[in-house]
CSV table of C-alpha atoms and ligand atoms in Angstrom, one decimal:
chain,number,residue,atom,x,y,z
X,27,UNK,CA,-5.4,42.6,4.1
X,28,UNK,CA,-2.3,41.4,5.8
X,29,UNK,CA,-1.8,37.7,6.3
X,30,UNK,CA,-1.3,36.7,9.9
X,31,UNK,CA,1.5,34.1,10.1
X,32,UNK,CA,2.9,32.0,13.0
X,33,UNK,CA,6.2,30.2,13.4
X,34,UNK,CA,6.9,27.1,15.4
X,35,UNK,CA,10.5,26.7,16.5
X,36,UNK,CA,13.1,29.3,17.7
X,37,UNK,CA,16.2,27.9,16.0
X,38,UNK,CA,18.3,28.9,12.9
X,39,UNK,CA,15.6,28.1,10.3
X,40,UNK,CA,12.8,29.8,12.2
X,41,UNK,CA,14.9,32.9,12.1
X,42,UNK,CA,15.7,32.5,8.4
X,43,UNK,CA,12.0,32.1,7.5
X,44,UNK,CA,11.0,34.9,9.9
X,45,UNK,CA,13.5,37.3,8.2
X,46,UNK,CA,12.0,36.5,4.8
X,47,UNK,CA,8.4,37.0,6.0
X,48,UNK,CA,9.3,40.3,7.6
X,49,UNK,CA,10.4,41.6,4.1
X,50,UNK,CA,7.1,40.5,2.5
X,51,UNK,CA,4.3,43.0,1.7
X,52,UNK,CA,1.0,42.4,3.5
X,53,UNK,CA,2.4,39.7,5.7
X,54,UNK,CA,2.5,40.0,9.5
X,55,UNK,CA,4.7,37.7,11.6
X,56,UNK,CA,2.2,37.5,14.4
X,57,UNK,CA,3.3,34.7,16.7
X,58,UNK,CA,6.3,32.5,17.6
X,59,UNK,CA,5.9,29.2,19.5
X,60,UNK,CA,8.9,27.7,21.2
X,61,UNK,CA,9.6,24.8,23.6
X,62,UNK,CA,9.3,27.4,26.4
X,63,UNK,CA,7.6,30.8,26.7
X,64,UNK,CA,10.9,32.3,27.5
X,65,UNK,CA,12.7,31.1,24.3
X,66,UNK,CA,9.7,32.2,22.2
X,67,UNK,CA,9.5,35.7,23.9
X,68,UNK,CA,13.3,36.1,23.4
X,69,UNK,CA,13.0,35.4,19.7
X,70,UNK,CA,9.9,37.6,19.5
X,71,UNK,CA,12.0,40.6,20.6
X,72,UNK,CA,14.0,40.3,17.3
X,73,UNK,CA,10.8,40.5,15.2
X,74,UNK,CA,8.8,43.6,15.8
X,75,UNK,CA,5.1,43.0,16.6
X,76,UNK,CA,5.5,39.2,17.2
X,77,UNK,CA,4.2,37.6,20.4
X,78,UNK,CA,5.9,34.5,22.0
X,79,UNK,CA,4.1,31.4,23.2
X,80,UNK,CA,5.3,28.3,25.0
X,81,UNK,CA,2.5,26.0,23.8
X,82,UNK,CA,1.0,25.4,20.3
X,83,UNK,CA,-2.6,25.4,21.5
X,84,UNK,CA,-2.1,28.6,23.5
X,85,UNK,CA,-0.8,30.3,20.3
X,86,UNK,CA,-3.6,28.9,18.1
X,87,UNK,CA,-6.4,29.8,20.6
X,88,UNK,CA,-5.1,33.3,21.1
X,89,UNK,CA,-4.3,34.2,17.5
X,90,UNK,CA,-6.3,33.9,14.3
X,91,UNK,CA,-3.5,32.6,12.0
X,92,UNK,CA,-3.8,32.3,8.2
X,93,UNK,CA,-0.7,30.1,8.0
X,94,UNK,CA,2.0,28.5,10.1
X,95,UNK,CA,5.6,27.7,9.5
X,96,UNK,CA,6.9,24.5,11.2
X,97,UNK,CA,10.7,24.7,11.7
X,98,UNK,CA,11.3,22.1,14.4
X,99,UNK,CA,13.8,19.2,14.4
X,100,UNK,CA,12.8,15.9,12.7
X,101,UNK,CA,11.8,14.1,15.9
X,102,UNK,CA,9.3,16.8,16.9
X,103,UNK,CA,6.8,16.3,14.0
X,104,UNK,CA,3.4,14.7,14.4
X,105,UNK,CA,1.2,16.4,16.9
X,106,UNK,CA,1.9,19.9,15.5
X,107,UNK,CA,0.8,19.0,11.9
X,108,UNK,CA,-2.3,17.1,13.3
X,109,UNK,CA,-3.4,20.1,15.3
X,110,UNK,CA,-3.0,22.4,12.3
X,111,UNK,CA,-4.9,20.0,10.0
X,112,UNK,CA,-7.7,19.7,12.6
X,113,UNK,CA,-8.0,23.5,12.6
X,114,UNK,CA,-7.6,23.7,8.8
X,115,UNK,CA,-4.6,26.0,9.0
X,116,UNK,CA,-2.3,25.9,5.9
X,117,UNK,CA,1.3,25.1,6.8
X,118,UNK,CA,4.8,25.2,5.5
X,119,UNK,CA,7.1,22.6,7.0
X,120,UNK,CA,10.8,22.2,6.9
X,121,UNK,CA,12.2,18.9,5.6
X,122,UNK,CA,12.5,16.1,6.6
X,123,UNK,CA,8.9,15.3,7.4
X,124,UNK,CA,10.0,13.1,10.4
X,125,UNK,CA,12.5,10.5,11.5
X,126,UNK,CA,10.4,7.5,10.5
X,127,UNK,CA,7.5,6.5,8.3
X,128,UNK,CA,4.9,5.8,11.0
X,129,UNK,CA,4.4,9.5,12.1
X,130,UNK,CA,4.4,10.7,8.5
X,131,UNK,CA,2.0,8.1,7.3
X,132,UNK,CA,-0.5,9.2,9.9
X,133,UNK,CA,-0.2,12.8,8.9
X,134,UNK,CA,-0.7,11.9,5.2
X,135,UNK,CA,-3.9,9.9,6.2
X,136,UNK,CA,-5.2,12.9,8.1
X,137,UNK,CA,-4.5,15.2,5.0
X,138,UNK,CA,-6.5,12.9,2.7
X,139,UNK,CA,-9.7,14.7,1.7
X,140,UNK,CA,-8.7,17.8,3.7
X,141,UNK,CA,-7.6,19.9,0.6
X,142,UNK,CA,-5.4,21.9,2.9
X,143,UNK,CA,-2.5,24.0,1.4
X,144,UNK,CA,0.9,22.6,2.5
X,145,UNK,CA,4.4,23.2,1.3
X,146,UNK,CA,7.7,21.5,2.2
X,147,UNK,CA,11.1,23.1,2.4
X,148,UNK,CA,12.8,21.3,-0.5
X,149,UNK,CA,14.2,24.6,-1.6
X,150,UNK,CA,16.5,23.3,-4.4
X,151,UNK,CA,13.4,22.8,-6.5
X,152,UNK,CA,13.0,26.6,-6.6
X,153,UNK,CA,16.5,27.3,-8.0
X,154,UNK,CA,16.7,28.7,-11.6
X,155,UNK,CA,19.6,26.2,-12.3
X,156,UNK,CA,17.3,23.3,-11.3
X,157,UNK,CA,14.5,24.5,-13.7
X,158,UNK,CA,17.3,24.8,-16.4
X,159,UNK,CA,18.5,21.3,-15.5
X,160,UNK,CA,15.1,19.9,-16.1
X,161,UNK,CA,14.8,21.6,-19.5
X,162,UNK,CA,18.3,20.4,-20.4
X,163,UNK,CA,17.7,16.7,-19.8
X,164,UNK,CA,14.1,16.7,-21.0
X,165,UNK,CA,14.9,15.3,-24.4
X,166,UNK,CA,18.0,13.3,-23.4
X,167,UNK,CA,18.1,9.6,-22.5
X,168,UNK,CA,19.2,9.5,-18.9
X,169,UNK,CA,21.2,6.3,-18.0
X,170,UNK,CA,22.9,7.0,-14.7
X,171,UNK,CA,22.8,9.5,-11.9
X,172,UNK,CA,25.3,10.0,-9.1
X,173,UNK,CA,24.8,12.4,-6.2
X,174,UNK,CA,26.5,13.4,-3.0
X,175,UNK,CA,26.2,15.3,0.3
X,176,UNK,CA,29.7,15.4,1.8
X,177,UNK,CA,30.4,17.6,4.8
X,178,UNK,CA,30.8,17.9,8.5
X,179,UNK,CA,28.5,17.0,11.4
X,180,UNK,CA,26.0,19.8,12.3
X,181,UNK,CA,26.6,20.5,16.0
X,182,UNK,CA,22.9,20.8,17.2
X,183,UNK,CA,22.5,17.9,19.8
X,184,UNK,CA,19.5,16.3,18.1
X,185,UNK,CA,21.4,15.7,14.9
X,186,UNK,CA,23.7,12.9,16.2
X,187,UNK,CA,20.8,10.9,17.7
X,188,UNK,CA,19.1,8.3,15.5
X,189,UNK,CA,15.7,9.1,16.9
X,190,UNK,CA,16.5,12.8,16.8
X,191,UNK,CA,17.4,13.4,13.1
X,192,UNK,CA,16.9,10.0,11.5
X,193,UNK,CA,20.6,10.1,10.4
X,194,UNK,CA,22.3,12.1,7.5
X,195,UNK,CA,20.5,10.4,4.6
X,196,UNK,CA,17.0,11.2,6.1
X,197,UNK,CA,18.0,14.6,7.4
X,198,UNK,CA,20.3,16.1,4.9
X,199,UNK,CA,20.8,14.0,1.8
X,200,UNK,CA,17.0,14.0,1.5
X,201,UNK,CA,17.6,17.2,-0.5
X,202,UNK,CA,19.5,15.2,-3.2
X,203,UNK,CA,17.0,12.4,-3.2
X,204,UNK,CA,14.2,14.9,-3.7
X,205,UNK,CA,16.0,16.6,-6.5
X,206,UNK,CA,16.6,13.2,-8.1
X,207,UNK,CA,12.9,12.5,-8.0
X,208,UNK,CA,12.1,16.0,-9.3
X,209,UNK,CA,14.5,15.7,-12.3
X,210,UNK,CA,14.5,11.9,-13.1
X,211,UNK,CA,11.4,10.4,-11.6
X,212,UNK,CA,10.3,8.0,-8.9
X,213,UNK,CA,12.4,5.3,-7.1
X,214,UNK,CA,11.5,1.6,-7.2
X,215,UNK,CA,14.2,0.0,-5.1
X,216,UNK,CA,17.1,0.9,-2.8
X,217,UNK,CA,20.1,-0.8,-1.3
X,218,UNK,CA,22.1,1.0,1.3
X,219,UNK,CA,25.4,0.4,3.0
X,220,UNK,CA,26.1,2.7,6.1
X,221,UNK,CA,28.9,2.8,8.7
X,222,UNK,CA,30.3,5.0,11.4
X,223,UNK,CA,34.0,5.4,10.7
X,224,UNK,CA,35.1,8.4,12.8
X,225,UNK,CA,32.5,10.5,14.6
X,226,UNK,CA,31.3,8.1,17.3
X,227,UNK,CA,34.9,8.1,18.7
X,228,UNK,CA,35.3,11.8,18.2
X,229,UNK,CA,32.1,13.3,19.7
X,230,UNK,CA,29.9,12.2,22.6
X,231,UNK,CA,26.6,10.4,22.0
X,232,UNK,CA,26.9,9.9,18.2
X,233,UNK,CA,24.5,7.2,17.1
X,234,UNK,CA,24.1,7.9,13.4
X,235,UNK,CA,26.3,6.6,10.6
X,236,UNK,CA,28.9,9.0,9.2
X,237,UNK,CA,29.4,7.4,5.8
X,238,UNK,CA,27.0,5.7,3.4
X,239,UNK,CA,26.2,4.9,-0.2
X,240,UNK,CA,22.7,4.2,-1.4
X,241,UNK,CA,22.2,2.6,-4.8
X,242,UNK,CA,18.8,2.9,-6.4
X,243,UNK,CA,16.8,1.7,-9.4
X,244,UNK,CA,14.2,4.2,-10.7
X,245,UNK,CA,10.9,3.1,-12.1
X,246,UNK,CA,12.2,4.2,-15.5
X,247,UNK,CA,15.2,1.9,-15.2
X,248,UNK,CA,17.7,4.7,-14.5
X,249,UNK,CA,20.5,3.5,-12.1
X,250,UNK,CA,21.5,5.9,-9.3
X,251,UNK,CA,24.2,6.0,-6.6
X,252,UNK,CA,24.0,8.7,-3.9
X,253,UNK,CA,26.7,8.9,-1.2
X,254,UNK,CA,27.0,11.0,2.0
X,255,UNK,CA,29.5,11.7,4.8
X,256,UNK,CA,29.4,13.9,7.8
X,257,UNK,CA,32.9,13.0,9.1
X,258,UNK,CA,34.9,15.7,7.4
X,259,UNK,CA,36.2,18.9,9.0
X,260,UNK,CA,34.0,22.0,8.8
X,261,UNK,CA,34.4,24.1,5.7
X,262,UNK,CA,35.1,21.2,3.3
X,263,UNK,CA,32.2,19.9,1.4
X,264,UNK,CA,30.6,18.8,-1.8
X,265,UNK,CA,26.9,18.8,-2.6
X,266,UNK,CA,25.4,18.0,-5.9
X,267,UNK,CA,24.3,15.6,-8.6
X,268,UNK,CA,25.7,14.4,-12.0
X,269,UNK,CA,23.5,13.1,-14.8
X,270,UNK,CA,25.0,10.9,-17.5
X,271,UNK,CA,23.0,10.8,-20.7
X,272,UNK,CA,23.2,9.7,-24.4
X,273,UNK,CA,24.2,13.3,-25.3
X,274,UNK,CA,26.7,14.0,-22.5
X,275,UNK,CA,27.1,14.9,-18.9
X,276,UNK,CA,25.1,17.4,-16.9
X,277,UNK,CA,26.7,18.4,-13.6
X,278,UNK,CA,24.7,20.4,-11.0
X,279,UNK,CA,25.7,21.9,-7.7
X,280,UNK,CA,23.8,24.6,-5.7
X,281,UNK,CA,25.8,27.3,-7.6
X,282,UNK,CA,26.5,25.9,-11.0
X,283,UNK,CA,25.0,23.9,-13.9
X,284,UNK,CA,27.5,22.5,-16.5
X,285,UNK,CA,26.7,20.7,-19.7
X,286,UNK,CA,29.4,18.7,-21.4
X,287,UNK,CA,28.8,17.2,-24.8
X,288,UNK,CA,31.0,15.8,-27.6
X,289,UNK,CA,32.1,19.3,-28.5
X,290,UNK,CA,33.4,20.0,-25.0
X,291,UNK,CA,31.8,22.2,-22.4
X,292,UNK,CA,28.6,23.5,-24.1
X,293,UNK,CA,27.2,25.6,-21.3
X,294,UNK,CA,27.8,26.8,-17.8
X,295,UNK,CA,25.2,28.5,-15.8
X,296,UNK,CA,25.9,30.4,-12.6
X,297,UNK,CA,23.1,30.5,-10.1
X,298,UNK,CA,23.1,32.7,-7.0
X,299,UNK,CA,19.4,33.3,-6.6
X,300,UNK,CA,17.7,32.8,-3.2
X,301,UNK,CA,15.3,29.8,-3.4
X,302,UNK,CA,14.2,30.3,0.2
X,303,UNK,CA,12.5,33.5,-0.7
X,304,UNK,CA,10.9,32.0,-3.8
X,305,UNK,CA,9.5,29.0,-1.9
X,306,UNK,CA,8.0,31.3,0.7
X,307,UNK,CA,6.5,33.6,-2.0
X,308,UNK,CA,4.9,30.5,-3.6
X,309,UNK,CA,3.4,29.4,-0.3
X,310,UNK,CA,2.1,32.8,0.7
X,311,UNK,CA,0.7,33.4,-2.7
X,312,UNK,CA,-1.2,30.1,-2.4
X,313,UNK,CA,-2.6,31.0,1.0
X,314,UNK,CA,-3.7,34.4,-0.2
X,315,UNK,CA,-5.2,33.3,-3.5
X,316,UNK,CA,-5.9,29.5,-3.3
X,317,UNK,CA,-3.6,29.1,-6.4
X,318,UNK,CA,-1.2,26.3,-5.4
X,319,UNK,CA,0.5,26.1,-8.9
X,320,UNK,CA,3.7,27.8,-7.7
X,321,UNK,CA,4.3,25.4,-4.8
X,322,UNK,CA,6.8,22.8,-6.1
X,323,UNK,CA,6.8,20.5,-3.1
X,324,UNK,CA,3.5,19.6,-1.3
X,325,UNK,CA,3.4,17.4,1.8
X,326,UNK,CA,2.1,14.4,-0.3
X,327,UNK,CA,5.0,14.8,-2.8
X,328,UNK,CA,7.6,15.2,-0.1
X,329,UNK,CA,6.2,11.9,1.5
X,330,UNK,CA,7.4,10.1,-1.7
X,331,UNK,CA,10.9,11.4,-1.0
X,332,UNK,CA,10.7,10.5,2.7
X,333,UNK,CA,9.6,6.9,1.7
X,334,UNK,CA,12.9,6.5,-0.2
X,335,UNK,CA,15.2,7.8,2.6
X,336,UNK,CA,13.4,5.6,5.1
X,337,UNK,CA,13.7,2.5,2.8
X,338,UNK,CA,17.4,3.2,2.6
X,339,UNK,CA,17.6,3.1,6.5
X,340,UNK,CA,15.8,-0.2,6.5
X,341,UNK,CA,18.1,-1.6,3.8
X,342,UNK,CA,21.2,-0.5,5.8
X,343,UNK,CA,19.9,-2.4,8.8
X,344,UNK,CA,18.8,-5.6,7.0
X,345,UNK,CA,21.5,-5.7,4.4
X,346,UNK,CA,18.8,-6.4,1.8
X,347,UNK,CA,17.4,-4.3,-1.1
X,348,UNK,CA,14.1,-2.7,-0.2
X,349,UNK,CA,11.2,-1.9,-2.6
X,350,UNK,CA,9.8,1.6,-2.3
X,351,UNK,CA,6.0,1.3,-2.3
V,412,NAD,N1,15.9,23.6,3.9
V,412,NAD,C1,17.1,23.7,4.4
V,412,NAD,O1,18.0,24.1,3.7
V,412,NAD,C2,17.3,23.6,5.9
V,412,NAD,C3,18.5,24.0,6.4
V,412,NAD,C4,18.7,23.9,7.8
V,412,NAD,C5,17.7,23.3,8.6
V,412,NAD,N2,16.6,22.8,8.0
V,412,NAD,C6,15.5,22.1,8.7
V,412,NAD,O2,14.9,22.9,9.6
V,412,NAD,C7,14.5,22.2,10.8
V,412,NAD,C8,15.0,23.0,12.0
V,412,NAD,O3,16.4,23.1,11.9
V,412,NAD,P1,17.1,24.3,12.7
V,412,NAD,O4,18.5,24.4,12.1
V,412,NAD,O5,16.3,25.5,12.9
V,412,NAD,O6,17.3,23.5,14.1
V,412,NAD,P2,17.6,24.2,15.6
V,412,NAD,O7,18.1,23.1,16.5
V,412,NAD,O8,18.5,25.4,15.4
V,412,NAD,O9,16.2,24.7,16.0
V,412,NAD,C9,15.1,23.9,16.3
V,412,NAD,C10,14.2,24.6,17.2
V,412,NAD,O10,13.0,23.9,17.3
V,412,NAD,C11,12.6,24.0,18.7
V,412,NAD,N3,11.6,22.9,19.0
V,412,NAD,C12,11.9,21.6,19.1
V,412,NAD,N4,10.7,20.9,19.3
V,412,NAD,C13,9.7,21.8,19.3
V,412,NAD,C14,8.3,21.8,19.5
V,412,NAD,N5,7.7,20.6,19.7
V,412,NAD,N6,7.6,23.0,19.4
V,412,NAD,C15,8.3,24.1,19.2
V,412,NAD,N7,9.6,24.2,19.1
V,412,NAD,C16,10.3,23.1,19.1
V,412,NAD,C17,13.9,23.9,19.4
V,412,NAD,O11,13.8,24.4,20.8
V,412,NAD,C18,14.7,24.8,18.6
V,412,NAD,O12,14.5,26.2,18.9
V,412,NAD,C19,15.2,20.8,10.7
V,412,NAD,O13,14.2,19.9,10.2
V,412,NAD,C20,16.2,21.0,9.6
V,412,NAD,O14,16.4,19.9,8.8
V,412,NAD,C21,16.3,23.0,6.7
């Protein structure tokens, strides 16, 4: 039987996930919910058979959905998840989980004891190169990790507002923090230094910092520094992570994995797979069968990543190190 799926949001990532769902066997993209009926109906014209709705409850009352994808900006989380949990509808939600801890805490509390299937869009976890990275460092002693998300400022209006996106570290660099946790373990303490150097004078209404470095101590004792900027011109960027170990250096970016040891470059892996397809396949498989083993980021696990990025924001404001509880 075909699974009936709904999508919330009508932006770029709703379309990306809709396109993936349209290619899947025995999956029907049944409904799209936007901030207005008009926007939702407009997007529905691009996906044959889908119906547009202007309100979440209208969509959930009218359709019997097996799963819902939540692809809304960070500030729009909260009521959507709570309504889906109340109705026991499994959901896939794009990162980040929110702009602060409060909303996300209350969703986590509501999920307790609900045994609902959830999945979060930390897509790097699904890349072959990341699985290979984990195998590579498994028997090495990790000492230090550095990471970065260097690029330009996304031009959607919510991104430049502190209470719209949470800022770059919460919105974007969260991918690197999540990867760090996945590969090297949980974070104990963070200290962050943020500044706005350029973009507040260049664009209207910019409230978020455009440069920052966060130093961290992991529970294992590993020391980490992750930096980000969104002040560069479009088209220039650097996203990735380097791990320094007793056996050498392991460098990862979304397309490569390189291992350098005493004998020089030992291995380079090229990776051009599509992790977005894999993460959706894992979620849909779980909804269809109840087997959640292929989901690599549940809501509760993503919450641990969100705690780190929110602690970094707090540290940048207080100028003090913050323990991650
Ligand atoms: N995993 C990734 O690689 C990746 C990449 C890009 C974006 N994202 C994430 O996806 C999310 C959406 O990003 P986007 O690029 O699609 O943004 P976007 O601005 O293009 O689209 C957001 C859409 O959500 C709609 N919306 C806002 N509040 C809503 C609500 N309460 N109900 C229904 N619709 C609502 C907006 O009208 C808009 O259509 C963000 O959290 C972003 O971080 C993830």
